[in-house]
Amino acid sequence: MAGAGMAIAVLTSGGDAQGMNAAVRAVTRMGIYVGAKVFLIYEGYEGLVEGGDNIKQANWLSVSNIIQLGGTVIGSARCKAFTTRAGRLRAARNLVEHGITNLCVIGGDGSLTGADIFRSEWGGLLEELVRDGQISEEVARENCRLNIVGLVGSIDNDFCGTDMTIGTDSALHRIMEVIDAITTTAQSHQRTFVLEVMGRHCGYLALVSGLASGADWLFIPESPPEDGWEDLMCERLGETRSRGSRLNIIIIAEGAIDRNGKPISSNYVKDLVVQRLGFDTRVTVLGHVQRGGTPSAFDRVLSSKMGMEAVMALLEATPDTPACVVSLSGNQSVRLPLMECVQVTKDVQKAMDEKRFEEAIQLRGRSFENNWNIYKLLAHQKPAQEKSPFSLAILNVGAPAAGMNAAVRSAVRISICQGHTVYVVSDGFEGLSKGQIREVGWHDVAGWLGRGGSMLGTKRTLPKTCMEKIVENVRKFNIQGLLVIGGFEAYEGVLQLVEARGQYEELCIIMCVIPATISNNVPGTDFSLGSDTAVNAAMESCDRIKQSASGTKRRVFIVETMGGYCGYLSTVTGIAVGADAAYVYEDPFTIHDLKANVEHLTDKMKTDIQRGLVLRNEKCHEHYTTEFLYNLYSSEGKGIFDCRINVLGHLQQGGAPTPFDRNYGTKLGVKAVLWMSEKLQEVYRKGRVFANSGDSACVIGLRKKVVAFSPVTELKKVTDFEHRLPQEQWWLNLRLMLKMLANYQISLTEYISGKMEHVTRRTLSIEKGF
């Protein structure tokens, strides 16, 4: 009980964002977990100033069943009173009355700056309260220090220093749902749509949705269009139509401006298209739809992770620690000094006001800059400077995964920009052996971004079964580069091709694997394409399953997820839906653990929460099958709860890719081809390619923040081929979070706290991953 004697209060302030409830839940539960008293402050700073019933002590059940709700259940309000010293004086008195000296604020930069001012004035405010006789000197001594920690909740993703703010991913989900819906109607009528998205002065939402939808034109405040853009835009829209496209999509950020700082409105753009081109054009302003709806899996996991870290930061705070923001860096939590982040965020606005646009984009961070450069590369076909001597072939291998098509599209387009000849292969390695190979152009992959599954078709066949034929076709089509997009079979297949180089000189070519599988079990990367979509699909199913239990008395659901031996899907889904347990192969369990879980659920059913959710990865144990768990829970829970089984099956593979997978696929496609082009140049001698070094066949992946290329021969040493898993997996440390938030008693010594880092212009320019 490291937090015994502490009192923590949590409030949400400013505009709401999906995921705030998950953060409130995590702060509350982690606070109670470490032995602190936790208070919920209703209606944001207004509730803090008003006091009374707005400040209530919470228990474990106060935050039950809110993880899937959008908005914030404790309310949020803009508060004039808190901006005055008199208001802050009342707020200080209300906190001291409850003995609260730790405050967790979930909101945007305004809310967090307010909290910092409050903290810096705290000593003075208490002195004034003592002077006015409102509190005694002893009480002032006991509460002499206020600790503050901030979580950034804002759909705009406009806070510098953190990769993603709470709510951004969910807002992108809403935007992409609308774009997908609009695309179908626009194609039916040959229409042009002008879509206005939120984001205030930050173009992040517009930029990522433009990249993830392949929009024809994009307006963002950080990079206003050159003068005379009207002519260029109309010319480009006319060109895409004349090439046979039936629709145009123009995305405009609400803060879009021209080079002189004058706003560009969606109606102005619409009128322009109608007058100059005569296209049937419609404007859609997305507005508050983007704030609404249920949070995405990423936002729920992010908020839970940040909420737990916030409590640890308060526990470990000393008089010298500055007010900090808990942030995400790669897939690790870090703590950043609040005012450093606010300062850089203000610098961006200043750079834009002073028309230093290049600098504004750099200050937004490396991933923003990356997105912008890749969008410009792929949005419009630019003729290659010269024809290159190289031919690349692209294929999908293994089971279909969302995002494969996005990767194929960007790889084809960037190859054409480089002047290469591009072939696509149907049905994986089997298609390569049968010669199902065709050359493609820029427009052959139009409209592929939002399509689920694999447009090329995939097969699980491995090369060793048809090596001779593969070699024959590589020779026949003169293929010098092979881009394989797929799961564990893709990695294993490329490894077999590399190992056959001694026998066949034709295989001494450049090869690259883009990991794409819902199981997330390919070594060399933290995330595989398609796993984000799969987690969201599994989470939505579990939300519905949980909801179905709200009317019945005391029910436990046992849900089986896919993933082979890899427990990533069930662990992350478990955190996102607040499951009571998730059984996975990597975290061995015995009959004693099962007994403890059953007892835990029996105790839970005696409270007001009368339902449980247990996830089981399909291959977590050869004897403790889903059927076995059902029988065990049913007989042990007799008279207390009844059980139901759900097997999610192929639901998890299907559906349109999430914004993350579209974006990630697009970027991996581009980076992979650029790397291959560079390698081809290096090994091109006397008119031919000869590559047999280890680093000529790699897996591209995201590791923490960096895009890394790992040779397949190196990865072989860290792979468990029997279970098709990497030997070490980063997400296993999330298991602790799952158990703590489900109220299992675990020692805090296992928890790894985030480190304090600093935010400067230099740190922002480090590769920020995706």
mmCIF file of C-alpha atoms in Angstrom, residues 456-734:
data_model
loop_
_atom_site.group_PDB
_atom_site.id
_atom_site.type_symbol
_atom_site.label_atom_id
_atom_site.label_comp_id
_atom_site.label_asym_id
_atom_site.label_seq_id
_atom_site.Cartn_x
_atom_site.Cartn_y
_atom_site.Cartn_z
ATOM 1 C CA LEU A 456 -4.088 -9.783 -54.845
ATOM 2 C CA GLY A 457 -5.241 -12.959 -53.122
ATOM 3 C CA THR A 458 -3.081 -14.851 -50.623
ATOM 4 C CA LYS A 459 -2.009 -18.463 -50.085
ATOM 5 C CA ARG A 460 -0.069 -20.109 -47.277
ATOM 6 C CA THR A 461 2.132 -22.166 -49.647
ATOM 7 C CA LEU A 462 5.853 -21.996 -48.785
ATOM 8 C CA PRO A 463 8.545 -21.737 -51.518
ATOM 9 C CA LYS A 464 10.291 -25.027 -50.688
ATOM 10 C CA THR A 465 7.343 -26.938 -52.207
ATOM 11 C CA CYS A 466 7.793 -25.248 -55.623
ATOM 12 C CA MET A 467 11.311 -23.770 -55.600
ATOM 13 C CA GLU A 468 12.291 -24.756 -59.168
ATOM 14 C CA LYS A 469 9.216 -23.086 -60.666
ATOM 15 C CA ILE A 470 9.694 -19.918 -58.590
ATOM 16 C CA VAL A 471 13.292 -19.626 -59.762
ATOM 17 C CA GLU A 472 12.185 -20.156 -63.366
ATOM 18 C CA ASN A 473 9.702 -17.251 -63.180
ATOM 19 C CA VAL A 474 12.141 -14.958 -61.379
ATOM 20 C CA ARG A 475 14.489 -15.559 -64.314
ATOM 21 C CA LYS A 476 11.763 -15.273 -66.969
ATOM 22 C CA PHE A 477 10.422 -11.924 -65.706
ATOM 23 C CA ASN A 478 13.899 -10.717 -64.738
ATOM 24 C CA ILE A 479 12.777 -9.851 -61.178
ATOM 25 C CA GLN A 480 15.506 -8.163 -59.119
ATOM 26 C CA GLY A 481 13.471 -7.214 -56.067
ATOM 27 C CA LEU A 482 10.800 -9.124 -54.168
ATOM 28 C CA LEU A 483 8.450 -7.362 -51.745
ATOM 29 C CA VAL A 484 6.501 -9.902 -49.684
ATOM 30 C CA ILE A 485 3.598 -8.620 -47.583
ATOM 31 C CA GLY A 486 2.274 -11.185 -45.121
ATOM 32 C CA GLY A 487 2.500 -12.998 -41.809
ATOM 33 C CA PHE A 488 4.826 -15.615 -40.396
ATOM 34 C CA GLU A 489 4.724 -17.564 -43.714
ATOM 35 C CA ALA A 490 6.062 -14.485 -45.544
ATOM 36 C CA TYR A 491 9.031 -14.276 -43.171
ATOM 37 C CA GLU A 492 9.612 -18.035 -43.275
ATOM 38 C CA GLY A 493 9.249 -18.065 -47.089
ATOM 39 C CA VAL A 494 11.842 -15.345 -47.615
ATOM 40 C CA LEU A 495 14.166 -17.186 -45.243
ATOM 41 C CA GLN A 496 13.811 -20.323 -47.406
ATOM 42 C CA LEU A 497 14.579 -18.298 -50.557
ATOM 43 C CA VAL A 498 17.694 -16.831 -48.912
ATOM 44 C CA GLU A 499 18.856 -20.262 -47.785
ATOM 45 C CA ALA A 500 18.437 -21.556 -51.364
ATOM 46 C CA ARG A 501 20.747 -18.863 -52.801
ATOM 47 C CA GLY A 502 23.704 -21.250 -52.803
ATOM 48 C CA GLN A 503 21.800 -23.487 -55.206
ATOM 49 C CA TYR A 504 20.109 -20.854 -57.383
ATOM 50 C CA GLU A 505 21.926 -17.710 -58.407
ATOM 51 C CA GLU A 506 18.582 -16.174 -59.531
ATOM 52 C CA LEU A 507 17.642 -15.768 -55.854
ATOM 53 C CA CYS A 508 20.562 -13.407 -55.202
ATOM 54 C CA ILE A 509 18.149 -10.468 -55.363
ATOM 55 C CA ILE A 510 16.881 -7.878 -52.877
ATOM 56 C CA MET A 511 14.003 -9.088 -50.698
ATOM 57 C CA CYS A 512 11.898 -7.337 -48.094
ATOM 58 C CA VAL A 513 9.063 -8.540 -45.841
ATOM 59 C CA ILE A 514 6.308 -6.218 -44.616
ATOM 60 C CA PRO A 515 4.787 -8.023 -41.598
ATOM 61 C CA ALA A 516 1.011 -8.238 -42.061
ATOM 62 C CA THR A 517 -0.943 -10.564 -39.782
ATOM 63 C CA ILE A 518 -3.664 -10.179 -37.178
ATOM 64 C CA SER A 519 -1.636 -12.374 -34.801
ATOM 65 C CA ASN A 520 1.244 -9.855 -34.533
ATOM 66 C CA ASN A 521 3.716 -12.758 -34.304
ATOM 67 C CA VAL A 522 6.400 -11.804 -36.875
ATOM 68 C CA PRO A 523 9.859 -11.196 -35.368
ATOM 69 C CA GLY A 524 11.567 -7.882 -36.110
ATOM 70 C CA THR A 525 8.621 -5.574 -35.431
ATOM 71 C CA ASP A 526 6.461 -4.433 -32.508
ATOM 72 C CA PHE A 527 3.359 -4.144 -34.688
ATOM 73 C CA SER A 528 2.200 -6.125 -37.712
ATOM 74 C CA LEU A 529 -0.173 -4.685 -40.279
ATOM 75 C CA GLY A 530 -3.734 -5.765 -39.551
ATOM 76 C CA SER A 531 -3.365 -6.372 -35.818
ATOM 77 C CA ASP A 532 -4.899 -2.975 -34.954
ATOM 78 C CA THR A 533 -7.971 -3.717 -37.105
ATOM 79 C CA ALA A 534 -8.263 -7.189 -35.546
ATOM 80 C CA VAL A 535 -8.111 -5.840 -31.986
ATOM 81 C CA ASN A 536 -10.823 -3.287 -32.813
ATOM 82 C CA ALA A 537 -13.019 -5.987 -34.371
ATOM 83 C CA ALA A 538 -12.605 -8.273 -31.345
ATOM 84 C CA MET A 539 -13.222 -5.350 -28.978
ATOM 85 C CA GLU A 540 -16.473 -4.330 -30.699
ATOM 86 C CA SER A 541 -17.733 -7.917 -30.471
ATOM 87 C CA CYS A 542 -16.856 -8.086 -26.764
ATOM 88 C CA ASP A 543 -18.567 -4.731 -26.112
ATOM 89 C CA ARG A 544 -21.767 -6.186 -27.559
ATOM 90 C CA ILE A 545 -21.356 -9.412 -25.611
ATOM 91 C CA LYS A 546 -20.940 -7.412 -22.380
ATOM 92 C CA GLN A 547 -23.987 -5.316 -23.223
ATOM 93 C CA SER A 548 -26.121 -8.406 -23.757
ATOM 94 C CA ALA A 549 -25.453 -9.388 -20.151
ATOM 95 C CA SER A 550 -26.706 -6.141 -18.663
ATOM 96 C CA GLY A 551 -30.277 -7.431 -18.519
ATOM 97 C CA THR A 552 -29.565 -10.942 -17.287
ATOM 98 C CA LYS A 553 -28.543 -11.864 -13.809
ATOM 99 C CA ARG A 554 -24.929 -12.826 -13.120
ATOM 100 C CA ARG A 555 -23.365 -14.162 -16.250
ATOM 101 C CA VAL A 556 -19.777 -14.949 -17.258
ATOM 102 C CA PHE A 557 -18.761 -14.991 -20.918
ATOM 103 C CA ILE A 558 -15.848 -17.053 -22.174
ATOM 104 C CA VAL A 559 -14.633 -15.598 -25.456
ATOM 105 C CA GLU A 560 -12.103 -17.318 -27.713
ATOM 106 C CA THR A 561 -9.843 -15.149 -29.901
ATOM 107 C CA MET A 562 -7.530 -16.046 -32.795
ATOM 108 C CA GLY A 563 -3.789 -15.473 -32.882
ATOM 109 C CA GLY A 564 -2.229 -18.950 -33.065
ATOM 110 C CA TYR A 565 0.159 -19.269 -30.122
ATOM 111 C CA CYS A 566 0.560 -15.484 -29.884
ATOM 112 C CA GLY A 567 -1.485 -13.897 -27.104
ATOM 113 C CA TYR A 568 -1.247 -10.300 -28.358
ATOM 114 C CA LEU A 569 -4.830 -10.149 -29.631
ATOM 115 C CA SER A 570 -6.434 -11.492 -26.467
ATOM 116 C CA THR A 571 -4.234 -9.421 -24.138
ATOM 117 C CA VAL A 572 -4.822 -6.086 -25.861
ATOM 118 C CA THR A 573 -8.514 -6.800 -26.432
ATOM 119 C CA GLY A 574 -8.748 -7.786 -22.760
ATOM 120 C CA ILE A 575 -7.373 -4.401 -21.653
ATOM 121 C CA ALA A 576 -9.665 -2.559 -24.098
ATOM 122 C CA VAL A 577 -12.834 -4.236 -22.811
ATOM 123 C CA GLY A 578 -11.902 -4.520 -19.139
ATOM 124 C CA ALA A 579 -11.808 -8.338 -19.121
ATOM 125 C CA ASP A 580 -11.428 -10.261 -15.867
ATOM 126 C CA ALA A 581 -8.756 -12.553 -17.301
ATOM 127 C CA ALA A 582 -7.058 -13.346 -20.599
ATOM 128 C CA TYR A 583 -5.365 -16.731 -20.960
ATOM 129 C CA VAL A 584 -2.368 -16.812 -23.316
ATOM 130 C CA TYR A 585 0.336 -19.329 -24.173
ATOM 131 C CA GLU A 586 3.233 -16.981 -23.266
ATOM 132 C CA ASP A 587 2.046 -16.509 -19.695
ATOM 133 C CA PRO A 588 1.743 -20.145 -18.494
ATOM 134 C CA PHE A 589 -1.132 -20.873 -16.113
ATOM 135 C CA THR A 590 -2.028 -23.843 -13.916
ATOM 136 C CA ILE A 591 -5.172 -25.214 -12.351
ATOM 137 C CA HIS A 592 -4.367 -23.059 -9.279
ATOM 138 C CA ASP A 593 -4.580 -19.912 -11.412
ATOM 139 C CA LEU A 594 -7.886 -21.055 -12.882
ATOM 140 C CA LYS A 595 -9.194 -21.700 -9.361
ATOM 141 C CA ALA A 596 -8.101 -18.212 -8.283
ATOM 142 C CA ASN A 597 -9.860 -16.694 -11.312
ATOM 143 C CA VAL A 598 -13.103 -18.530 -10.553
ATOM 144 C CA GLU A 599 -12.986 -17.377 -6.905
ATOM 145 C CA HIS A 600 -12.244 -13.845 -8.034
ATOM 146 C CA LEU A 601 -15.353 -13.874 -10.249
ATOM 147 C CA THR A 602 -17.477 -15.423 -7.497
ATOM 148 C CA ASP A 603 -16.487 -12.532 -5.192
ATOM 149 C CA LYS A 604 -17.170 -10.025 -7.965
ATOM 150 C CA MET A 605 -20.704 -11.370 -8.455
ATOM 151 C CA LYS A 606 -21.506 -10.534 -4.828
ATOM 152 C CA THR A 607 -21.104 -6.838 -5.695
ATOM 153 C CA ASP A 608 -23.262 -4.713 -8.016
ATOM 154 C CA ILE A 609 -21.329 -5.850 -11.104
ATOM 155 C CA GLN A 610 -23.029 -9.004 -12.162
ATOM 156 C CA ARG A 611 -21.119 -10.085 -15.199
ATOM 157 C CA GLY A 612 -17.661 -11.292 -16.109
ATOM 158 C CA LEU A 613 -15.643 -11.582 -19.299
ATOM 159 C CA VAL A 614 -12.824 -14.091 -19.747
ATOM 160 C CA LEU A 615 -10.756 -14.176 -22.939
ATOM 161 C CA ARG A 616 -8.883 -17.240 -24.145
ATOM 162 C CA ASN A 617 -6.336 -17.280 -26.935
ATOM 163 C CA GLU A 618 -7.061 -20.256 -29.236
ATOM 164 C CA LYS A 619 -3.802 -22.118 -28.528
ATOM 165 C CA CYS A 620 -3.031 -20.987 -24.994
ATOM 166 C CA HIS A 621 -3.111 -24.531 -23.569
ATOM 167 C CA GLU A 622 -3.545 -27.923 -25.187
ATOM 168 C CA HIS A 623 -5.688 -29.350 -22.381
ATOM 169 C CA TYR A 624 -7.475 -26.324 -20.934
ATOM 170 C CA THR A 625 -9.644 -25.787 -23.991
ATOM 171 C CA THR A 626 -12.489 -23.283 -24.322
ATOM 172 C CA GLU A 627 -14.910 -26.155 -23.655
ATOM 173 C CA PHE A 628 -12.926 -27.139 -20.530
ATOM 174 C CA LEU A 629 -12.988 -23.563 -19.194
ATOM 175 C CA TYR A 630 -16.723 -23.374 -19.844
ATOM 176 C CA ASN A 631 -17.330 -26.608 -17.902
ATOM 177 C CA LEU A 632 -15.033 -25.552 -15.066
ATOM 178 C CA TYR A 633 -16.546 -22.083 -14.650
ATOM 179 C CA SER A 634 -20.091 -23.493 -15.027
ATOM 180 C CA SER A 635 -19.724 -26.110 -12.310
ATOM 181 C CA GLU A 636 -17.730 -23.895 -9.912
ATOM 182 C CA GLY A 637 -20.135 -20.995 -10.410
ATOM 183 C CA LYS A 638 -23.273 -23.090 -9.916
ATOM 184 C CA GLY A 639 -25.949 -21.071 -8.189
ATOM 185 C CA ILE A 640 -23.803 -17.924 -8.389
ATOM 186 C CA PHE A 641 -23.434 -17.294 -12.128
ATOM 187 C CA ASP A 642 -24.022 -19.072 -15.405
ATOM 188 C CA CYS A 643 -21.683 -19.232 -18.418
ATOM 189 C CA ARG A 644 -21.817 -18.681 -22.162
ATOM 190 C CA ILE A 645 -19.203 -19.347 -24.884
ATOM 191 C CA ASN A 646 -18.432 -17.099 -27.848
ATOM 192 C CA VAL A 647 -15.847 -17.973 -30.498
ATOM 193 C CA LEU A 648 -15.028 -14.815 -32.446
ATOM 194 C CA GLY A 649 -13.381 -16.688 -35.332
ATOM 195 C CA HIS A 650 -12.909 -14.964 -38.678
ATOM 196 C CA LEU A 651 -14.759 -11.846 -37.580
ATOM 197 C CA GLN A 652 -11.334 -10.669 -36.452
ATOM 198 C CA GLN A 653 -9.815 -10.832 -39.937
ATOM 199 C CA GLY A 654 -12.497 -8.931 -41.756
ATOM 200 C CA GLY A 655 -13.682 -5.390 -42.092
ATOM 201 C CA ALA A 656 -12.230 -2.199 -43.465
ATOM 202 C CA PRO A 657 -8.743 -1.384 -42.131
ATOM 203 C CA THR A 658 -8.509 1.089 -39.256
ATOM 204 C CA PRO A 659 -6.856 4.499 -39.851
ATOM 205 C CA PHE A 660 -3.699 3.180 -38.151
ATOM 206 C CA ASP A 661 -3.424 0.172 -40.469
ATOM 207 C CA ARG A 662 -4.073 2.251 -43.613
ATOM 208 C CA ASN A 663 -1.465 4.759 -42.561
ATOM 209 C CA TYR A 664 1.038 2.173 -41.337
ATOM 210 C CA GLY A 665 0.623 0.094 -44.522
ATOM 211 C CA THR A 666 1.095 3.178 -46.680
ATOM 212 C CA LYS A 667 4.280 4.173 -44.879
ATOM 213 C CA LEU A 668 5.779 0.683 -44.747
ATOM 214 C CA GLY A 669 5.156 0.295 -48.494
ATOM 215 C CA VAL A 670 7.003 3.539 -49.211
ATOM 216 C CA LYS A 671 9.902 2.909 -46.822
ATOM 217 C CA ALA A 672 10.355 -0.679 -48.019
ATOM 218 C CA VAL A 673 10.583 0.318 -51.694
ATOM 219 C CA LEU A 674 12.940 3.229 -50.985
ATOM 220 C CA TRP A 675 15.202 0.842 -49.040
ATOM 221 C CA MET A 676 15.036 -1.743 -51.868
ATOM 222 C CA SER A 677 15.893 0.907 -54.488
ATOM 223 C CA GLU A 678 18.919 1.953 -52.484
ATOM 224 C CA LYS A 679 20.085 -1.659 -52.061
ATOM 225 C CA LEU A 680 19.572 -2.393 -55.777
ATOM 226 C CA GLN A 681 21.828 0.539 -56.673
ATOM 227 C CA GLU A 682 24.496 -0.790 -54.309
ATOM 228 C CA VAL A 683 24.590 -4.296 -55.817
ATOM 229 C CA TYR A 684 24.115 -3.361 -59.502
ATOM 230 C CA ARG A 685 27.265 -4.275 -61.437
ATOM 231 C CA LYS A 686 27.788 -4.564 -65.197
ATOM 232 C CA GLY A 687 24.085 -4.531 -65.969
ATOM 233 C CA ARG A 688 23.021 -7.127 -63.396
ATOM 234 C CA VAL A 689 22.025 -7.451 -59.755
ATOM 235 C CA PHE A 690 23.885 -9.851 -57.482
ATOM 236 C CA ALA A 691 23.038 -9.740 -53.760
ATOM 237 C CA ASN A 692 23.999 -12.480 -51.345
ATOM 238 C CA SER A 693 24.884 -10.640 -48.131
ATOM 239 C CA GLY A 694 22.672 -11.098 -45.054
ATOM 240 C CA ASP A 695 21.333 -7.541 -45.174
ATOM 241 C CA SER A 696 19.922 -7.955 -48.698
ATOM 242 C CA ALA A 697 16.828 -9.751 -47.322
ATOM 243 C CA CYS A 698 15.163 -7.971 -44.400
ATOM 244 C CA VAL A 699 11.972 -7.594 -42.391
ATOM 245 C CA ILE A 700 10.896 -3.945 -42.105
ATOM 246 C CA GLY A 701 9.297 -3.154 -38.768
ATOM 247 C CA LEU A 702 8.556 -0.572 -36.157
ATOM 248 C CA ARG A 703 10.709 -0.951 -33.045
ATOM 249 C CA LYS A 704 9.737 1.478 -30.270
ATOM 250 C CA LYS A 705 9.979 4.644 -32.391
ATOM 251 C CA VAL A 706 12.245 3.661 -35.204
ATOM 252 C CA VAL A 707 11.611 1.966 -38.520
ATOM 253 C CA ALA A 708 14.212 -0.787 -38.605
ATOM 254 C CA PHE A 709 15.320 -3.293 -41.241
ATOM 255 C CA SER A 710 16.348 -6.619 -39.681
ATOM 256 C CA PRO A 711 18.035 -9.322 -41.812
ATOM 257 C CA VAL A 712 15.931 -12.525 -41.846
ATOM 258 C CA THR A 713 19.079 -14.581 -41.162
ATOM 259 C CA GLU A 714 19.616 -12.601 -37.907
ATOM 260 C CA LEU A 715 15.960 -12.925 -36.886
ATOM 261 C CA LYS A 716 16.168 -16.695 -37.320
ATOM 262 C CA LYS A 717 18.255 -16.824 -34.097
ATOM 263 C CA VAL A 718 15.472 -15.175 -32.042
ATOM 264 C CA THR A 719 12.505 -17.100 -33.465
ATOM 265 C CA ASP A 720 10.619 -20.019 -31.960
ATOM 266 C CA PHE A 721 9.656 -21.799 -35.218
ATOM 267 C CA GLU A 722 7.642 -24.529 -33.525
ATOM 268 C CA HIS A 723 5.167 -22.007 -32.076
ATOM 269 C CA ARG A 724 5.718 -19.381 -34.783
ATOM 270 C CA LEU A 725 6.676 -16.665 -32.319
ATOM 271 C CA PRO A 726 9.505 -14.225 -31.630
ATOM 272 C CA GLN A 727 11.336 -15.387 -28.479
ATOM 273 C CA GLU A 728 10.867 -12.004 -26.809
ATOM 274 C CA GLN A 729 7.701 -9.925 -27.052
ATOM 275 C CA TRP A 730 7.349 -6.355 -25.758
ATOM 276 C CA TRP A 731 3.599 -6.530 -25.078
ATOM 277 C CA LEU A 732 3.981 -9.089 -22.280
ATOM 278 C CA ASN A 733 4.495 -6.196 -19.847
ATOM 279 C CA LEU A 734 0.910 -5.109 -20.645
#
